[in-house]
Steps between C-alpha positions, in 0.01 A plus 500: 500500500254521783542128577880541515467789744280294735706179490828655618370632835315174559820297462684732732218469753521121487877503550480736798221300667687172467828649628323652800335171596826306467703756695256515791563139606880509552471835679253359752715192560814707550338708774360207696824373657699825531692562831459828685718655772329613820650849479707461822836657416683386811698722737857553620666723758847568636642716779857537625416643844178533699483612860218478751665647808369705789751753631441654843713804580577680827364244745206419268370857497525503119396206283611490137402216267801404287329384180742505209509312169789494255465391136146373536346405163192313382377365166289410267674806357870406508710723721846527652676724752862534608511760782796447733382668821185566702463792739249615757466860613439631852620204707863567589464834676291632212771420244475261204577147609638232264328169563678302228797562274640256243753473221243323280126455544242401241145370476314387189147372439388360164175348374454353151220295339611179670744599774535725807835562667641710783873549569706690756870545566686688773879524539735655758217647702461632854181574694478753783231584756464811718701496823794315341673764287836319487388137511323321216198290581616261225766494230491253211716426196228379266146360505269410212146367466294383206140382455392350167143399413431354154149413384427132546826431688606473863616841634862531617639717783874534568723724713872510562733658753858541385789607719508609862233657719550727800223581748548776757872486426530121544571257215242224497443172322144460377313174460308452174129471568550561874531785749803659663489711814759770557514675838734783587494614866420867539385527138220259419416180316414393147341177375576413140309267268702401193357391165128487566321338204132431444323348198145398407355363177519847337704726732853527636679729747868517591654715775878508537501638857237596754605663824305542825660791678502614863759772564529737799863618539611490865131488600507877494167523312655757271399287201300182553455310170262206459364324191596314185726567205500311167786482253467380139149364454343382172151365433298379200162361397482302176284616209198277447555211259282475189179300530538142368381429149200273446612148400431403138237227452643158415350227282391176675776238509472216248222663299234431768156608383284725718237323706128541432509472121388860443829687544699643211843347447704749297777246442258253338329751273827661397406831661685719749422803721516724191216311323213726623684809378582352160134399462391848603731655242368273228142588589580871490664454159193310370256767622709784361538316168123449475446868563747589229320277243162654588638849458659410170170362362317815603762707325445313170119513516 
């Protein structure tokens, strides 16, 4: 009875030891060539309107920075906004002043594991600046921009202008990728850049319209406006691609033997990379088995 009680744990011990030795080898091999991401999630942004204008009132006795953003969003956390107007207080005689109004305006920024994307869209919009209460700085039917950055791929930036454009009350024809100057006597001048696109190996930026503004109605210095205005801009930076996997070792072509005469050729001996672990498991089984026999003999004596 005593011998039976000792033999059962010994057999279990031998089985566990052998299984542990055999399992350790494949686990170590599996971890050796694993790919790891760098942790860079990428980035995306989108904004429908951004102004950087200096407004001088009453013969430049009062200076008011006109800094307004409409539907500005950024990711890695996906976000979207659809506000249709942007206002600034205290410029037009102390009353709220509407810088931009639109029938449709949206911005969206999204970042996933392998992709970052920014999108904007603006339709039937008009932009106003102080000093021109009845005349729009610019009116557009529709502009869109999109920047897409996928891990391991070339970033893409696109922008489109659909329909007509009016600047300071004049209809204009814009040149893609070029500049257009609009001058209105007694009012001011505007320089427009259409469809500005920039890309690098991991980033992209698309701007539908960028305006350089200089407005001083009738040279009265009631409202002198200088600066830049951006419509429909999207940017992105691609998430980092996974690190490359280590190449698997290949056998010599044509069964060529290693030089030197002392190397081990696994193909000749019939072994493989698992051989050391199988041998280790067998050794553990032998040792555990010997221990079990010794314990059994002691139990019978």
